[in-house]
């Protein structure tokens, strides 16, 4: 019983010591960033505009090889998210556009607001879960799982995603393999592609 009482006191002390002592922490990108995010701006300098993000407005141009446009609202673009454990992105797809296979260090949830897409993820057993999503449909991509989206409709499509991290990061698999400084010979070995195929991919990404 004494041991239980001791453990309860330790737990209570730990909980109280980690209680939130401020209402918010709008990040200051001009100061060094640590593992927990940015240092807080002086609250006396803040206005309502510091809590608003307008980057999702309007039409988005689509010019890249994947025929998509991704507008992110992470702590980098939206410092008010600092310490809040949340971020968003707007995904615009041209006809035939894709968000190629990629991963984040967070979970992600998507809702389609225009068009028709196929969305899915692949788990660590190499099982693919994918389905055609219509306007209003929602899907979850579990943390760190490879996932993707493809516009399968005849018109452009738009979706919004939310991620449970202020800076979720993203690693796109094709550019990671073919758009960086990984030598073609090594890329061919680890992907089982021929060197000719790897060089074609590197030329596609402008790194050959």
mmCIF file of C-alpha atoms in Angstrom:
data_model
loop_
_atom_site.group_PDB
_atom_site.id
_atom_site.type_symbol
_atom_site.label_atom_id
_atom_site.label_comp_id
_atom_site.label_asym_id
_atom_site.label_seq_id
_atom_site.Cartn_x
_atom_site.Cartn_y
_atom_site.Cartn_z
ATOM 1 C CA UNK A 1 0.000 0.000 0.000
ATOM 2 C CA UNK A 2 2.865 2.357 0.835
ATOM 3 C CA UNK A 3 4.414 1.599 -2.555
ATOM 4 C CA UNK A 4 1.139 2.446 -4.293
ATOM 5 C CA UNK A 5 0.892 5.730 -2.378
ATOM 6 C CA UNK A 6 4.456 6.593 -3.330
ATOM 7 C CA UNK A 7 3.834 5.845 -7.013
ATOM 8 C CA UNK A 8 0.669 7.954 -6.965
ATOM 9 C CA UNK A 9 2.561 10.910 -5.472
ATOM 10 C CA UNK A 10 5.331 10.562 -8.085
ATOM 11 C CA UNK A 11 2.772 10.384 -10.905
ATOM 12 C CA UNK A 12 0.879 13.407 -9.577
ATOM 13 C CA UNK A 13 4.088 15.406 -9.235
ATOM 14 C CA UNK A 14 5.113 14.540 -12.781
ATOM 15 C CA UNK A 15 1.695 15.505 -14.143
ATOM 16 C CA UNK A 16 1.702 18.841 -12.350
ATOM 17 C CA UNK A 17 5.260 19.580 -13.407
ATOM 18 C CA UNK A 18 4.212 19.172 -17.056
ATOM 19 C CA UNK A 19 1.060 21.238 -16.825
ATOM 20 C CA UNK A 20 0.550 23.854 -19.525
ATOM 21 C CA UNK A 21 1.680 27.225 -18.211
ATOM 22 C CA UNK A 22 0.931 29.337 -21.287
ATOM 23 C CA UNK A 23 -2.077 29.599 -23.593
ATOM 24 C CA UNK A 24 -0.107 29.382 -26.848
ATOM 25 C CA UNK A 25 3.358 29.735 -28.287
ATOM 26 C CA UNK A 26 3.405 31.418 -31.672
ATOM 27 C CA UNK A 27 6.808 30.462 -33.054
ATOM 28 C CA UNK A 28 9.540 32.942 -33.845
ATOM 29 C CA UNK A 29 11.305 31.656 -37.001
ATOM 30 C CA UNK A 30 14.068 34.229 -36.469
ATOM 31 C CA UNK A 31 15.293 32.302 -33.419
ATOM 32 C CA UNK A 32 16.981 28.881 -33.394
ATOM 33 C CA UNK A 33 14.654 25.887 -33.613
ATOM 34 C CA UNK A 34 14.861 23.021 -31.122
ATOM 35 C CA UNK A 35 13.355 19.499 -30.970
ATOM 36 C CA UNK A 36 10.150 20.918 -29.465
ATOM 37 C CA UNK A 37 9.785 23.622 -32.101
ATOM 38 C CA UNK A 38 10.476 27.345 -32.149
ATOM 39 C CA UNK A 39 10.876 29.707 -29.235
ATOM 40 C CA UNK A 40 7.750 31.738 -28.454
ATOM 41 C CA UNK A 41 7.168 35.246 -29.669
ATOM 42 C CA UNK A 42 6.364 37.887 -27.099
ATOM 43 C CA UNK A 43 2.536 37.673 -26.708
ATOM 44 C CA UNK A 44 2.330 41.451 -26.434
ATOM 45 C CA UNK A 45 3.432 41.733 -30.083
ATOM 46 C CA UNK A 46 0.739 39.396 -31.450
ATOM 47 C CA UNK A 47 -2.443 40.325 -33.297
ATOM 48 C CA UNK A 48 -5.345 38.226 -34.543
ATOM 49 C CA UNK A 49 -3.624 37.989 -37.937
ATOM 50 C CA UNK A 50 -0.889 35.864 -36.355
ATOM 51 C CA UNK A 51 -3.503 33.143 -35.753
ATOM 52 C CA UNK A 52 -4.872 33.145 -39.316
ATOM 53 C CA UNK A 53 -3.520 31.388 -42.427
ATOM 54 C CA UNK A 54 -4.806 32.507 -45.842
ATOM 55 C CA UNK A 55 -2.641 30.352 -48.094
ATOM 56 C CA UNK A 56 -5.473 28.025 -49.099
ATOM 57 C CA UNK A 57 -7.376 30.753 -50.943
ATOM 58 C CA UNK A 58 -7.842 30.888 -54.701
ATOM 59 C CA UNK A 59 -6.909 28.672 -57.614
ATOM 60 C CA UNK A 60 -3.566 26.877 -57.637
ATOM 61 C CA UNK A 61 -1.311 26.476 -60.656
ATOM 62 C CA UNK A 62 -0.180 22.967 -61.542
ATOM 63 C CA UNK A 63 3.152 22.764 -63.352
ATOM 64 C CA UNK A 64 5.186 19.837 -61.947
ATOM 65 C CA UNK A 65 5.661 16.377 -63.440
ATOM 66 C CA UNK A 66 3.188 14.827 -60.989
ATOM 67 C CA UNK A 67 0.459 17.269 -62.085
ATOM 68 C CA UNK A 68 -0.262 18.381 -58.547
ATOM 69 C CA UNK A 69 0.059 21.400 -56.314
ATOM 70 C CA UNK A 70 0.582 21.010 -52.575
ATOM 71 C CA UNK A 71 0.004 24.020 -50.326
ATOM 72 C CA UNK A 72 1.227 23.335 -46.800
ATOM 73 C CA UNK A 73 0.230 24.980 -43.549
ATOM 74 C CA UNK A 74 2.874 23.707 -41.157
ATOM 75 C CA UNK A 75 4.676 25.608 -38.429
ATOM 76 C CA UNK A 76 7.076 26.846 -41.110
ATOM 77 C CA UNK A 77 4.354 28.700 -43.021
ATOM 78 C CA UNK A 78 1.987 29.155 -40.083
ATOM 79 C CA UNK A 79 3.980 29.808 -36.869
ATOM 80 C CA UNK A 80 0.809 29.853 -34.735
ATOM 81 C CA UNK A 81 0.843 26.034 -35.004
ATOM 82 C CA UNK A 82 4.018 25.933 -32.938
ATOM 83 C CA UNK A 83 3.474 23.479 -30.078
ATOM 84 C CA UNK A 84 -0.092 22.665 -31.139
ATOM 85 C CA UNK A 85 0.625 19.248 -32.633
ATOM 86 C CA UNK A 86 -1.373 19.848 -35.805
ATOM 87 C CA UNK A 87 -0.913 20.990 -39.405
ATOM 88 C CA UNK A 88 -2.796 20.977 -42.699
ATOM 89 C CA UNK A 89 -2.282 20.913 -46.443
ATOM 90 C CA UNK A 90 -4.343 21.545 -49.538
ATOM 91 C CA UNK A 91 -3.870 19.044 -52.370
ATOM 92 C CA UNK A 92 -4.788 20.097 -55.903
ATOM 93 C CA UNK A 93 -4.710 17.514 -58.691
ATOM 94 C CA UNK A 94 -4.787 18.142 -62.409
ATOM 95 C CA UNK A 95 -6.466 15.515 -64.563
ATOM 96 C CA UNK A 96 -4.373 12.382 -64.067
ATOM 97 C CA UNK A 97 -2.443 14.070 -61.254
ATOM 98 C CA UNK A 98 -0.885 12.080 -58.425
ATOM 99 C CA UNK A 99 0.684 12.527 -55.029
ATOM 100 C CA UNK A 100 3.359 9.817 -55.341
ATOM 101 C CA UNK A 101 4.158 7.303 -52.652
ATOM 102 C CA UNK A 102 5.448 9.129 -49.581
ATOM 103 C CA UNK A 103 5.484 9.093 -45.799
ATOM 104 C CA UNK A 104 5.412 11.442 -42.813
ATOM 105 C CA UNK A 105 6.438 11.034 -39.188
ATOM 106 C CA UNK A 106 2.769 11.588 -38.257
ATOM 107 C CA UNK A 107 -0.693 10.235 -38.975
ATOM 108 C CA UNK A 108 -2.751 11.942 -41.677
ATOM 109 C CA UNK A 109 -6.452 12.250 -42.443
ATOM 110 C CA UNK A 110 -7.801 13.331 -45.825
ATOM 111 C CA UNK A 111 -11.175 14.688 -46.975
ATOM 112 C CA UNK A 112 -12.070 15.122 -50.632
ATOM 113 C CA UNK A 113 -13.875 18.359 -51.508
ATOM 114 C CA UNK A 114 -13.811 18.197 -55.320
ATOM 115 C CA UNK A 115 -13.466 15.412 -57.852
ATOM 116 C CA UNK A 116 -12.709 11.719 -57.459
ATOM 117 C CA UNK A 117 -9.423 10.220 -56.297
ATOM 118 C CA UNK A 118 -8.009 6.863 -55.325
ATOM 119 C CA UNK A 119 -6.231 7.064 -51.988
ATOM 120 C CA UNK A 120 -4.434 4.355 -50.104
ATOM 121 C CA UNK A 121 -1.600 3.239 -47.884
ATOM 122 C CA UNK A 122 0.688 0.201 -47.653
ATOM 123 C CA UNK A 123 1.382 -1.364 -44.260
ATOM 124 C CA UNK A 124 4.512 -3.154 -43.055
ATOM 125 C CA UNK A 125 3.084 -6.490 -44.243
ATOM 126 C CA UNK A 126 3.008 -5.008 -47.764
ATOM 127 C CA UNK A 127 -0.785 -5.048 -47.743
ATOM 128 C CA UNK A 128 -2.250 -2.178 -49.740
ATOM 129 C CA UNK A 129 -5.481 -0.547 -48.530
ATOM 130 C CA UNK A 130 -6.910 1.704 -51.224
ATOM 131 C CA UNK A 131 -10.289 2.887 -52.479
ATOM 132 C CA UNK A 132 -11.940 5.427 -54.736
ATOM 133 C CA UNK A 133 -12.998 8.457 -52.694
ATOM 134 C CA UNK A 134 -15.771 10.842 -53.666
ATOM 135 C CA UNK A 135 -16.559 14.337 -52.396
ATOM 136 C CA UNK A 136 -17.058 14.256 -48.626
ATOM 137 C CA UNK A 137 -15.229 10.956 -48.112
ATOM 138 C CA UNK A 138 -12.559 10.735 -45.415
ATOM 139 C CA UNK A 139 -9.639 8.312 -45.027
ATOM 140 C CA UNK A 140 -6.910 7.887 -42.417
ATOM 141 C CA UNK A 141 -3.283 7.088 -43.190
ATOM 142 C CA UNK A 142 -1.644 5.617 -40.071
ATOM 143 C CA UNK A 143 1.588 7.094 -38.792
ATOM 144 C CA UNK A 144 4.669 6.614 -40.992
ATOM 145 C CA UNK A 145 2.858 4.365 -43.499
ATOM 146 C CA UNK A 146 3.616 4.804 -47.200
ATOM 147 C CA UNK A 147 0.572 6.361 -48.843
ATOM 148 C CA UNK A 148 -0.545 7.965 -52.100
ATOM 149 C CA UNK A 149 -3.387 9.705 -53.949
ATOM 150 C CA UNK A 150 -4.346 9.575 -57.633
ATOM 151 C CA UNK A 151 -6.910 11.678 -59.488
ATOM 152 C CA UNK A 152 -8.988 9.127 -61.420
ATOM 153 C CA UNK A 153 -11.728 11.543 -62.487
ATOM 154 C CA UNK A 154 -12.138 13.513 -65.681
ATOM 155 C CA UNK A 155 -11.845 16.861 -63.933
ATOM 156 C CA UNK A 156 -9.366 18.430 -61.490
ATOM 157 C CA UNK A 157 -9.672 17.346 -57.868
ATOM 158 C CA UNK A 158 -8.999 18.959 -54.499
ATOM 159 C CA UNK A 159 -8.578 17.511 -51.038
ATOM 160 C CA UNK A 160 -7.500 18.751 -47.636
ATOM 161 C CA UNK A 161 -5.384 16.816 -45.169
ATOM 162 C CA UNK A 162 -4.670 17.276 -41.487
ATOM 163 C CA UNK A 163 -1.645 15.815 -39.724
ATOM 164 C CA UNK A 164 -1.020 15.395 -36.017
ATOM 165 C CA UNK A 165 2.236 17.300 -35.931
ATOM 166 C CA UNK A 166 3.135 20.949 -36.439
ATOM 167 C CA UNK A 167 6.043 19.926 -38.676
ATOM 168 C CA UNK A 168 5.195 16.455 -40.044
ATOM 169 C CA UNK A 169 7.847 16.488 -42.796
ATOM 170 C CA UNK A 170 7.404 14.536 -46.006
ATOM 171 C CA UNK A 171 9.586 12.059 -47.861
ATOM 172 C CA UNK A 172 8.524 11.364 -51.434
ATOM 173 C CA UNK A 173 9.872 7.968 -52.478
ATOM 174 C CA UNK A 174 10.627 8.620 -56.200
ATOM 175 C CA UNK A 175 12.528 11.898 -55.650
ATOM 176 C CA UNK A 176 14.334 10.355 -52.674
ATOM 177 C CA UNK A 177 15.713 7.661 -54.969
ATOM 178 C CA UNK A 178 16.238 9.562 -58.214
ATOM 179 C CA UNK A 179 16.351 13.322 -57.552
ATOM 180 C CA UNK A 180 19.125 13.382 -54.963
ATOM 181 C CA UNK A 181 22.798 12.501 -54.895
ATOM 182 C CA UNK A 182 22.353 8.706 -54.738
ATOM 183 C CA UNK A 183 24.628 7.246 -57.465
ATOM 184 C CA UNK A 184 22.807 5.568 -60.345
ATOM 185 C CA UNK A 185 24.659 2.283 -59.806
ATOM 186 C CA UNK A 186 23.567 2.139 -56.181
ATOM 187 C CA UNK A 187 19.995 3.157 -57.030
ATOM 188 C CA UNK A 188 19.864 0.337 -59.576
ATOM 189 C CA UNK A 189 21.079 -2.197 -57.006
ATOM 190 C CA UNK A 190 18.603 -1.278 -54.274
ATOM 191 C CA UNK A 191 15.585 -0.951 -56.598
ATOM 192 C CA UNK A 192 16.296 -3.902 -58.948
ATOM 193 C CA UNK A 193 15.953 -1.489 -61.868
ATOM 194 C CA UNK A 194 18.426 -1.439 -64.732
ATOM 195 C CA UNK A 195 20.926 1.392 -64.879
ATOM 196 C CA UNK A 196 19.177 2.571 -68.057
ATOM 197 C CA UNK A 197 15.866 2.805 -66.203
ATOM 198 C CA UNK A 198 17.494 4.642 -63.295
ATOM 199 C CA UNK A 199 19.121 7.136 -65.654
ATOM 200 C CA UNK A 200 15.751 7.728 -67.328
ATOM 201 C CA UNK A 201 14.267 8.529 -63.911
ATOM 202 C CA UNK A 202 17.170 10.819 -63.058
ATOM 203 C CA UNK A 203 16.719 12.685 -66.345
ATOM 204 C CA UNK A 204 13.027 13.022 -65.530
ATOM 205 C CA UNK A 205 13.982 14.742 -62.279
ATOM 206 C CA UNK A 206 16.761 16.742 -63.910
ATOM 207 C CA UNK A 207 19.630 15.139 -62.010
ATOM 208 C CA UNK A 208 21.244 12.991 -64.729
#
